[in-house]
Amino acid sequence: MHRNLLFFILSLFTFTFLPAQKPVTPSASQIYESVQKLNFLGSVLYIAAHPDDENTRLIAYLSNQLKARTAYLSLTRGDGGQNLIGPELRELLGVIRTEELLAARRIDGGEQLFTRANDFGYSKDAEETLEIWDKDQVLSDMVLAIRKLKPDVIINRFDHRTSGSTHGHHTASALLSFEAFDLANDPSAYPEMLKNTGLWKSKRLFFNTNSWFYSSQKAFDEANKNNRLSFDIGTYYPLKGISNNEMASMASSQHLSQGFGRLSQRGAQNDYLEFLKGEPLTNNNNIFEGIDTSWNRVKGGNAIGVILNAVETNFNFKDPSVHIPKLLEAYKLLQNIDDLHWKIQKTKELTAIIEMCAGLFLEAYAEAPSATLNQSVKVTVEAVNRSPQHIVLESISQGDGKNIPKHLELKNNVSEKFDTNYYISTEEKFTSPYWLNKKGSLGMYEVENKAYIGLPETPKSVVINFHLKINEVPFTISKAVVYRYSKPDKGELYRPFEVIPEASVKIHEKVIIFENDQQRDISVMVSAGRDNLDGFVEIQHPKEWNIFPEKQKVSIAHQGEEQTLTFTVIPPKNQSEGFIKPIVHINGTDYAKELIEINYEHIPFQTVLLPSESKIVRLDIKKRGENIGYIAGAGDVVPESLQQIGYKVLTIKPDDITAETLSKCDAVVVGIRAYNTVENLEYKQQLLFDFVANGGNMIVQYNTSRGLITNKLAPYDLKLSSDRVTDENAEVRFLNPHHPLLNIPNKITQNDFEGWTQERGLYFPNEWSNDFTPILSMNDKNENEKDGSLLVAKYGKGYYIYTGLSFFRQFPEGVSGAYRLFANMLSIGKTDITQTTKLKD
């Protein structure tokens, strides 16, 4: 049911081919709306910091009600957040959130842009943010976006005047936008880009304000309204059969990794813009006041407008193809205008409308989902003209320029299919997100190809160009090659065609923990991107570690198959850490990257090439207790991490939480945000508390203070807050240095808090009963002390522990001190590990 609904939603708003779904043929209503947008020559740039910051209600309204070209510039890709749908974090989470933004834009009608800024995690003020980001580079990217899009109006999601009141990234996005508004028209600012963009002066800048930015609704209502514009964004669209708010809810619900799935909204609703700079409004009801958004805006555009406005006024919903002669007439006139910006943009829109009016179906699909360099793949080309218009496929060409003559008349509703061999040249780039091709910094991504800056994705280079004549007017329409297949339980499916290396290599465990000096076998998996792959594998490693054998032969007969090799890793006697890197040698070429697949139903299938390496850690660690129950929350790698240090972990589904199941465990760990996301966990609380009372340990990891499913998180009073410590190097003070959590079985010292990543922790409790003992104190610069990061309470015979420390970030990075502290939390009150009861079958 959910899949059918999603397809329906996409069919409402999608005119172009979606790389993960079937191509959707637009309805006559959709074509008509495209003509309406064609006749509006105005644009808006909406600016914020992250995926899900954008106001989808306003973007949908601007795009669908006002018909303006509307783009959302997200300064980051959301790499620093949490992931509610899977284990991906950091770069891979950024890839997911990029695709979620594109999914949202396909619904609300906007476009998507980015800067090179890296979401390094929560920042408490803009000053800190701009110390980590390269301010000049981010500002340059924003100016580039303005000069390329040439928006008449710019809208900030956040207030540039309130640093410290919200996420530092938020305020920084508004501060930089305030600067970029003027710099885009300054010839001394970033002159190197002017030859490709020219200068641009937007008409006005707004702040998308609302009561959320005030202390109360009353304060917002009483604020000065002289510079405030308000309008109803709840409009209903009869041609779509839904309201603007419903569309916006569908769009924001694409941010599933953020937990933004939500109910639709309907009815009237006001939104507000506060004028900041530029040319003031005189009537506060039209953001495009003083801007000619008709075809008269362009020299030579009047004649084009006469034709296209007549098409809009007299649109034939029963047979849109009757408009093709007039559309072609306008197309030819459009090629003669001097304004290059509008010529390029409106030619793109008009070409798509002519394609839609003709019911043209053009597709190129490969026989395999991927190929490697210096390889040919069979591609099936299909062309169907579903109109009475005279259309001829003169030729096709490939991305490398190879032209294949056809001179094929496309008769009405007759499918023409033929095969061609597509050669992947040795100059072709592997398919992967362009911003991940080179290692960047904490605050910035490094982009080698400067032409890609701002783009949401790497442009597809494996394409088929269809060279057509429609009523004797030449057109070229390009389609990316895709992979088309079917499954008995799902029907026809699509995924992007990808260029991959002839070999990729990976070690499943990204962090390998050795709790002692005993050797361990690891598996190295080699994947073949072509047939008959022969070579050998070796592993680079730190000097004090040993790996046996030094190299192993790999031989794979068929493309897509894998071979697993086993190596023995011998750790040093004492604590040590480093990285191991598998390398595949094939005919003198080395391959040291892992091919990662990201596959979720709400976004297109993605492949990401990243350096293949695993952190190895020889820990000085002791532990007590052996059998750990794990209750999953929003997703972390705690179970795998605990298994790494020798614990036996039993994953327990909420419905399976019983006294008998819990009796098998020495301790139970509750995953991150479980009390925000697992509804029926509320009804299992007493069973968990009884488990603690009978001698078990219960460790609850962080939850957000909003959206809790129960107020009874603990057997004693405990209140969460938004307190957090974002500086991963913040001083950690021991409030109770003699407490068992800091001493048994591992002596915790300041060294254990070195090398932490992204943050110390988040959403700490700020109120608790006297039954709890706070263990640690920490704070960010210029803030008061936060004592709620680690709280422990004796309850009956066992211990209840609540922690906001971000173990879910430290474990994947192999932070040794985090493992040692967590082992103490599991061990408190327990006897030696060798004396505990084994897990029952």
Tab-separated table of C-alpha atoms in Angstrom, residues 493-840:
chain	number	residue	atom	x	y	z
A	493	LEU	CA	12.288	-2.008	-11.521
A	494	TYR	CA	14.930	0.539	-12.458
A	495	ARG	CA	18.291	1.515	-11.051
A	496	PRO	CA	21.047	3.760	-12.367
A	497	PHE	CA	23.670	2.255	-14.652
A	498	GLU	CA	27.081	2.663	-13.070
A	499	VAL	CA	30.732	2.579	-14.042
A	500	ILE	CA	32.713	0.668	-11.431
A	501	PRO	CA	36.354	-0.407	-11.000
A	502	GLU	CA	37.374	-3.811	-12.322
A	503	ALA	CA	38.058	-4.748	-8.708
A	504	SER	CA	36.926	-3.447	-5.347
A	505	VAL	CA	37.847	-4.712	-1.915
A	506	LYS	CA	36.485	-4.466	1.593
A	507	ILE	CA	36.781	-5.716	5.130
A	508	HIS	CA	33.333	-5.968	6.701
A	509	GLU	CA	34.430	-4.728	10.120
A	510	LYS	CA	35.398	-1.059	10.009
A	511	VAL	CA	36.729	-1.323	13.531
A	512	ILE	CA	38.380	-4.516	14.781
A	513	ILE	CA	38.910	-4.641	18.519
A	514	PHE	CA	41.376	-7.042	20.138
A	515	GLU	CA	40.648	-7.391	23.850
A	516	ASN	CA	43.916	-9.333	24.310
A	517	ASP	CA	46.954	-10.386	22.290
A	518	GLN	CA	45.285	-13.424	20.729
A	519	GLN	CA	45.356	-13.568	16.926
A	520	ARG	CA	42.145	-13.307	14.949
A	521	ASP	CA	41.071	-14.227	11.432
A	522	ILE	CA	39.523	-11.508	9.280
A	523	SER	CA	37.746	-11.797	5.949
A	524	VAL	CA	38.668	-9.705	2.926
A	525	MET	CA	36.092	-9.666	0.147
A	526	VAL	CA	37.066	-8.894	-3.436
A	527	SER	CA	34.358	-8.015	-5.988
A	528	ALA	CA	34.853	-8.323	-9.734
A	529	GLY	CA	33.743	-5.546	-12.053
A	530	ARG	CA	34.511	-7.697	-15.114
A	531	ASP	CA	34.904	-11.320	-16.155
A	532	ASN	CA	38.135	-13.281	-15.665
A	533	LEU	CA	39.632	-11.207	-12.884
A	534	ASP	CA	43.036	-12.495	-11.757
A	535	GLY	CA	45.531	-10.929	-9.370
A	536	PHE	CA	46.547	-10.957	-5.723
A	537	VAL	CA	45.649	-9.216	-2.457
A	538	GLU	CA	47.872	-7.895	0.287
A	539	ILE	CA	47.121	-5.828	3.403
A	540	GLN	CA	49.030	-2.773	4.523
A	541	HIS	CA	49.376	-2.671	8.320
A	542	PRO	CA	51.247	-0.937	11.183
A	543	LYS	CA	54.752	-2.234	11.899
A	544	GLU	CA	53.980	-3.608	15.371
A	545	TRP	CA	51.171	-5.760	13.953
A	546	ASN	CA	51.608	-8.884	11.818
A	547	ILE	CA	49.358	-10.326	9.115
A	548	PHE	CA	49.623	-13.814	7.625
A	549	PRO	CA	49.913	-14.693	4.785
A	550	GLU	CA	51.514	-11.625	3.241
A	551	LYS	CA	49.522	-11.995	0.010
A	552	GLN	CA	46.880	-14.262	-1.503
A	553	LYS	CA	45.830	-14.977	-5.072
A	554	VAL	CA	42.399	-13.904	-6.274
A	555	SER	CA	40.661	-15.418	-9.297
A	556	ILE	CA	37.038	-14.600	-10.183
A	557	ALA	CA	35.394	-15.952	-13.338
A	558	HIS	CA	32.351	-13.686	-13.723
A	559	GLN	CA	31.518	-10.019	-13.352
A	560	GLY	CA	29.529	-9.324	-10.183
A	561	GLU	CA	30.892	-12.335	-8.299
A	562	GLU	CA	32.922	-12.127	-5.102
A	563	GLN	CA	35.767	-14.038	-3.519
A	564	THR	CA	36.447	-14.051	0.205
A	565	LEU	CA	39.978	-14.457	1.492
A	566	THR	CA	40.944	-15.100	5.101
A	567	PHE	CA	43.938	-13.410	6.702
A	568	THR	CA	45.222	-13.848	10.255
A	569	VAL	CA	45.908	-10.650	12.208
A	570	ILE	CA	48.367	-10.921	15.093
A	571	PRO	CA	48.169	-7.962	17.523
A	572	PRO	CA	51.046	-6.663	19.670
A	573	LYS	CA	51.302	-7.492	23.369
A	574	ASN	CA	50.476	-3.978	24.513
A	575	GLN	CA	47.765	-1.434	23.707
A	576	SER	CA	48.090	-0.148	20.167
A	577	GLU	CA	45.963	1.091	17.305
A	578	GLY	CA	46.294	1.857	13.617
A	579	PHE	CA	44.757	1.062	10.241
A	580	ILE	CA	44.870	-1.873	7.861
A	581	LYS	CA	44.239	-1.328	4.154
A	582	PRO	CA	43.570	-4.189	1.703
A	583	ILE	CA	44.880	-3.702	-1.830
A	584	VAL	CA	44.051	-5.727	-4.940
A	585	HIS	CA	46.791	-5.857	-7.592
A	586	ILE	CA	45.475	-6.548	-11.125
A	587	ASN	CA	47.920	-6.455	-14.048
A	588	GLY	CA	49.982	-3.678	-12.526
A	589	THR	CA	47.016	-1.595	-11.359
A	590	ASP	CA	46.164	-1.277	-7.673
A	591	TYR	CA	42.613	-1.076	-6.345
A	592	ALA	CA	42.101	-0.042	-2.733
A	593	LYS	CA	38.516	1.211	-2.640
A	594	GLU	CA	35.332	-0.317	-1.325
A	595	LEU	CA	32.140	-0.238	-3.376
A	596	ILE	CA	29.325	0.614	-0.952
A	597	GLU	CA	25.695	0.176	-1.930
A	598	ILE	CA	22.875	2.261	-0.439
A	599	ASN	CA	19.458	0.846	-1.142
A	600	TYR	CA	16.274	2.329	0.332
A	601	GLU	CA	12.898	2.371	-1.376
A	602	HIS	CA	12.259	6.113	-1.032
A	603	ILE	CA	15.468	7.160	-2.857
A	604	PRO	CA	17.375	5.917	-5.921
A	605	PHE	CA	19.912	3.119	-5.538
A	606	GLN	CA	23.349	4.603	-4.858
A	607	THR	CA	26.913	3.330	-5.074
A	608	VAL	CA	29.736	5.072	-3.255
A	609	LEU	CA	33.462	4.450	-3.683
A	610	LEU	CA	35.453	5.105	-0.516
A	611	PRO	CA	38.966	4.106	0.557
A	612	SER	CA	38.865	0.636	2.082
A	613	GLU	CA	40.418	0.657	5.507
A	614	SER	CA	39.654	-0.664	8.953
A	615	LYS	CA	40.856	0.571	12.295
A	616	ILE	CA	42.548	-2.066	14.449
A	617	VAL	CA	42.729	-1.554	18.183
A	618	ARG	CA	44.599	-3.666	20.722
A	619	LEU	CA	42.752	-2.716	23.897
A	620	ASP	CA	43.853	-2.915	27.457
A	621	ILE	CA	40.376	-3.868	28.636
A	622	LYS	CA	38.784	-6.004	31.299
A	623	LYS	CA	35.122	-6.835	31.693
A	624	ARG	CA	32.636	-8.601	33.904
A	625	GLY	CA	29.400	-10.209	32.921
A	626	GLU	CA	29.121	-11.905	29.565
A	627	ASN	CA	25.582	-11.976	28.177
A	628	ILE	CA	24.130	-8.696	26.931
A	629	GLY	CA	20.595	-8.061	25.752
A	630	TYR	CA	20.200	-5.293	23.192
A	631	ILE	CA	16.936	-3.444	22.425
A	632	ALA	CA	17.235	-1.577	19.120
A	633	GLY	CA	16.322	2.087	18.846
A	634	ALA	CA	17.008	4.409	15.928
A	635	GLY	CA	20.091	2.465	14.859
A	636	ASP	CA	23.637	2.161	16.160
A	637	VAL	CA	26.467	-0.368	16.084
A	638	VAL	CA	26.518	-1.100	19.805
A	639	PRO	CA	25.728	-4.836	19.404
A	640	GLU	CA	28.530	-5.389	16.893
A	641	SER	CA	30.890	-3.285	18.977
A	642	LEU	CA	30.228	-5.273	22.147
A	643	GLN	CA	30.709	-8.531	20.270
A	644	GLN	CA	34.095	-7.205	19.179
A	645	ILE	CA	35.292	-7.132	22.784
A	646	GLY	CA	34.027	-10.602	23.592
A	647	TYR	CA	30.465	-10.125	24.821
A	648	LYS	CA	27.635	-12.362	23.687
A	649	VAL	CA	24.832	-10.115	22.474
A	650	LEU	CA	21.202	-11.146	22.143
A	651	THR	CA	19.050	-8.688	20.194
A	652	ILE	CA	15.619	-8.561	21.831
A	653	LYS	CA	12.564	-7.299	19.989
A	654	PRO	CA	10.176	-5.282	22.188
A	655	ASP	CA	7.442	-7.911	21.878
A	656	ASP	CA	9.917	-10.519	23.140
A	657	ILE	CA	10.796	-8.647	26.323
A	658	THR	CA	9.736	-11.083	29.014
A	659	ALA	CA	11.068	-11.951	32.433
A	660	GLU	CA	12.323	-15.263	31.030
A	661	THR	CA	14.190	-13.609	28.138
A	662	LEU	CA	15.740	-10.997	30.380
A	663	SER	CA	16.836	-13.624	32.891
A	664	LYS	CA	19.400	-14.829	30.337
A	665	CYS	CA	21.193	-11.473	30.419
A	666	ASP	CA	23.727	-9.898	32.733
A	667	ALA	CA	22.870	-6.465	31.344
A	668	VAL	CA	20.464	-4.880	28.881
A	669	VAL	CA	21.433	-1.986	26.585
A	670	VAL	CA	18.722	0.202	25.063
A	671	GLY	CA	19.616	1.685	21.666
A	672	ILE	CA	19.717	5.391	20.901
A	673	ARG	CA	16.356	7.189	20.737
A	674	ALA	CA	14.470	3.995	21.508
A	675	TYR	CA	12.039	5.959	23.684
A	676	ASN	CA	11.396	8.284	20.750
A	677	THR	CA	10.883	5.614	18.098
A	678	VAL	CA	9.736	2.301	19.619
A	679	GLU	CA	6.153	2.848	20.724
A	680	ASN	CA	5.431	-0.447	22.468
A	681	LEU	CA	8.579	-0.151	24.593
A	682	GLU	CA	6.483	1.933	26.998
A	683	TYR	CA	4.567	-1.161	28.046
A	684	LYS	CA	7.744	-3.118	28.801
A	685	GLN	CA	9.264	-0.651	31.236
A	686	GLN	CA	8.183	-2.408	34.400
A	687	LEU	CA	9.607	-5.708	33.159
A	688	LEU	CA	12.926	-3.952	32.548
A	689	PHE	CA	12.863	-2.305	35.964
A	690	ASP	CA	12.097	-5.687	37.562
A	691	PHE	CA	15.101	-7.100	35.698
A	692	VAL	CA	17.279	-4.426	37.313
A	693	ALA	CA	15.749	-5.035	40.739
A	694	ASN	CA	16.642	-8.723	40.405
A	695	GLY	CA	20.309	-7.936	39.811
A	696	GLY	CA	20.600	-6.934	36.173
A	697	ASN	CA	22.153	-3.784	34.755
A	698	MET	CA	20.177	-1.526	32.407
A	699	ILE	CA	21.950	1.047	30.252
A	700	VAL	CA	19.772	3.579	28.422
A	701	GLN	CA	21.461	5.647	25.723
A	702	TYR	CA	20.396	9.121	24.687
A	703	ASN	CA	16.858	10.127	23.736
A	704	THR	CA	15.607	13.515	22.600
A	705	SER	CA	13.585	15.492	25.096
A	706	ARG	CA	10.769	15.938	22.580
A	707	GLY	CA	8.542	13.117	21.403
A	708	LEU	CA	9.130	10.701	24.263
A	709	ILE	CA	6.747	7.740	24.315
A	710	THR	CA	6.851	7.632	28.109
A	711	ASN	CA	7.688	9.968	30.963
A	712	LYS	CA	8.900	7.019	33.020
A	713	LEU	CA	12.362	6.556	31.506
A	714	ALA	CA	13.857	5.398	34.780
A	715	PRO	CA	12.710	3.817	38.048
A	716	TYR	CA	13.423	7.187	39.661
A	717	ASP	CA	12.654	10.770	38.593
A	718	LEU	CA	14.680	11.828	35.582
A	719	LYS	CA	14.101	14.750	33.220
A	720	LEU	CA	15.821	15.194	29.866
A	721	SER	CA	16.925	18.524	28.433
A	722	SER	CA	18.554	19.853	25.294
A	723	ASP	CA	21.925	20.154	27.086
A	724	ARG	CA	24.825	18.944	25.026
A	725	VAL	CA	28.578	19.307	24.729
A	726	THR	CA	29.601	19.658	21.107
A	727	ASP	CA	33.341	20.092	21.584
A	728	GLU	CA	34.734	16.568	21.368
A	729	ASN	CA	37.842	17.802	23.180
A	730	ALA	CA	36.001	19.502	26.044
A	731	GLU	CA	37.538	18.890	29.477
A	732	VAL	CA	35.967	15.973	31.353
A	733	ARG	CA	35.962	16.266	35.134
A	734	PHE	CA	35.438	13.290	37.447
A	735	LEU	CA	32.741	14.171	39.994
A	736	ASN	CA	33.094	10.886	41.859
A	737	PRO	CA	36.606	9.659	41.100
A	738	HIS	CA	36.289	6.637	43.413
A	739	HIS	CA	33.000	5.400	41.939
A	740	PRO	CA	33.110	1.835	40.495
A	741	LEU	CA	32.176	3.163	37.037
A	742	LEU	CA	35.558	4.889	36.908
A	743	ASN	CA	37.604	2.134	38.494
A	744	ILE	CA	36.220	-1.402	38.046
A	745	PRO	CA	37.316	-3.403	36.180
A	746	ASN	CA	39.120	-0.685	34.142
A	747	LYS	CA	40.797	2.348	35.672
A	748	ILE	CA	39.371	5.277	33.673
A	749	THR	CA	41.708	8.239	33.245
A	750	GLN	CA	41.757	11.435	31.197
A	751	ASN	CA	43.464	9.451	28.437
A	752	ASP	CA	40.198	7.595	27.858
A	753	PHE	CA	38.557	10.832	26.711
A	754	GLU	CA	41.170	11.565	24.068
A	755	GLY	CA	40.402	11.007	20.389
A	756	TRP	CA	36.631	11.389	20.722
A	757	THR	CA	34.823	12.407	17.554
A	758	GLN	CA	32.255	15.101	16.698
A	759	GLU	CA	30.936	15.631	20.255
A	760	ARG	CA	31.031	14.472	23.856
A	761	GLY	CA	27.311	13.880	24.083
A	762	LEU	CA	23.806	15.228	23.702
A	763	TYR	CA	20.394	15.623	25.341
A	764	PHE	CA	21.724	15.199	28.866
A	765	PRO	CA	19.277	15.046	31.777
A	766	ASN	CA	19.266	18.279	33.769
A	767	GLU	CA	17.069	17.134	36.665
A	768	TRP	CA	17.243	13.847	38.566
A	769	SER	CA	16.380	12.406	41.931
A	770	ASN	CA	18.911	11.953	44.713
A	771	ASP	CA	18.935	8.235	43.909
A	772	PHE	CA	21.206	9.003	40.940
A	773	THR	CA	24.923	9.641	41.208
A	774	PRO	CA	26.407	11.894	38.501
A	775	ILE	CA	29.827	10.649	37.389
A	776	LEU	CA	31.175	13.232	34.963
A	777	SER	CA	31.050	16.983	34.425
A	778	MET	CA	31.823	18.791	31.170
A	779	ASN	CA	30.856	21.880	29.226
A	780	ASP	CA	31.488	23.794	26.044
A	781	LYS	CA	33.421	27.057	26.095
A	782	ASN	CA	31.696	29.915	27.947
A	783	GLU	CA	28.911	27.633	29.212
A	784	ASN	CA	28.022	26.338	32.646
A	785	GLU	CA	28.916	22.845	33.759
A	786	LYS	CA	26.795	19.926	32.539
A	787	ASP	CA	26.717	17.083	35.070
A	788	GLY	CA	24.101	14.814	33.490
A	789	SER	CA	26.118	12.980	30.832
A	790	LEU	CA	26.437	9.783	32.902
A	791	LEU	CA	24.075	8.961	35.783
A	792	VAL	CA	23.942	5.723	37.751
A	793	ALA	CA	21.458	4.533	40.378
A	794	LYS	CA	21.275	1.382	42.467
A	795	TYR	CA	17.817	-0.161	42.106
A	796	GLY	CA	17.204	-3.317	44.065
A	797	LYS	CA	20.096	-5.663	43.394
A	798	GLY	CA	21.074	-4.097	40.064
A	799	TYR	CA	21.996	-0.773	38.499
A	800	TYR	CA	20.172	1.601	36.175
A	801	ILE	CA	22.432	3.846	34.062
A	802	TYR	CA	21.370	6.716	31.807
A	803	THR	CA	23.974	8.222	29.462
A	804	GLY	CA	23.921	10.944	26.856
A	805	LEU	CA	27.548	10.303	25.943
A	806	SER	CA	27.709	9.658	22.205
A	807	PHE	CA	28.965	6.078	22.282
A	808	PHE	CA	27.111	5.556	18.992
A	809	ARG	CA	29.662	7.868	17.344
A	810	GLN	CA	32.727	6.678	19.239
A	811	PHE	CA	32.327	2.927	18.681
A	812	PRO	CA	32.401	3.121	14.848
A	813	GLU	CA	35.580	5.198	15.141
A	814	GLY	CA	37.278	2.696	17.466
A	815	VAL	CA	37.731	5.150	20.342
A	816	SER	CA	39.365	2.912	22.930
A	817	GLY	CA	38.347	4.943	25.977
A	818	ALA	CA	34.680	4.697	25.010
A	819	TYR	CA	34.937	0.894	24.961
A	820	ARG	CA	36.654	0.800	28.350
A	821	LEU	CA	34.078	3.069	29.983
A	822	PHE	CA	31.171	1.142	28.476
A	823	ALA	CA	32.686	-2.118	29.731
A	824	ASN	CA	32.693	-0.643	33.246
A	825	MET	CA	29.022	0.305	32.858
A	826	LEU	CA	28.148	-3.251	31.875
A	827	SER	CA	30.347	-4.711	34.614
A	828	ILE	CA	29.168	-2.722	37.619
A	829	GLY	CA	28.152	-5.041	40.435
A	830	LYS	CA	29.157	-8.146	38.465
A	831	THR	CA	31.574	-10.922	39.277
A	832	ASP	CA	34.427	-11.932	37.012
A	833	ILE	CA	33.365	-12.843	33.465
A	834	THR	CA	34.482	-16.437	33.816
A	835	GLN	CA	32.004	-16.995	36.658
A	836	THR	CA	28.806	-15.846	34.889
A	837	THR	CA	26.087	-18.039	33.474
A	838	LYS	CA	26.237	-18.860	29.776
A	839	LEU	CA	23.461	-17.850	27.412
A	840	LYS	CA	20.896	-20.602	27.102
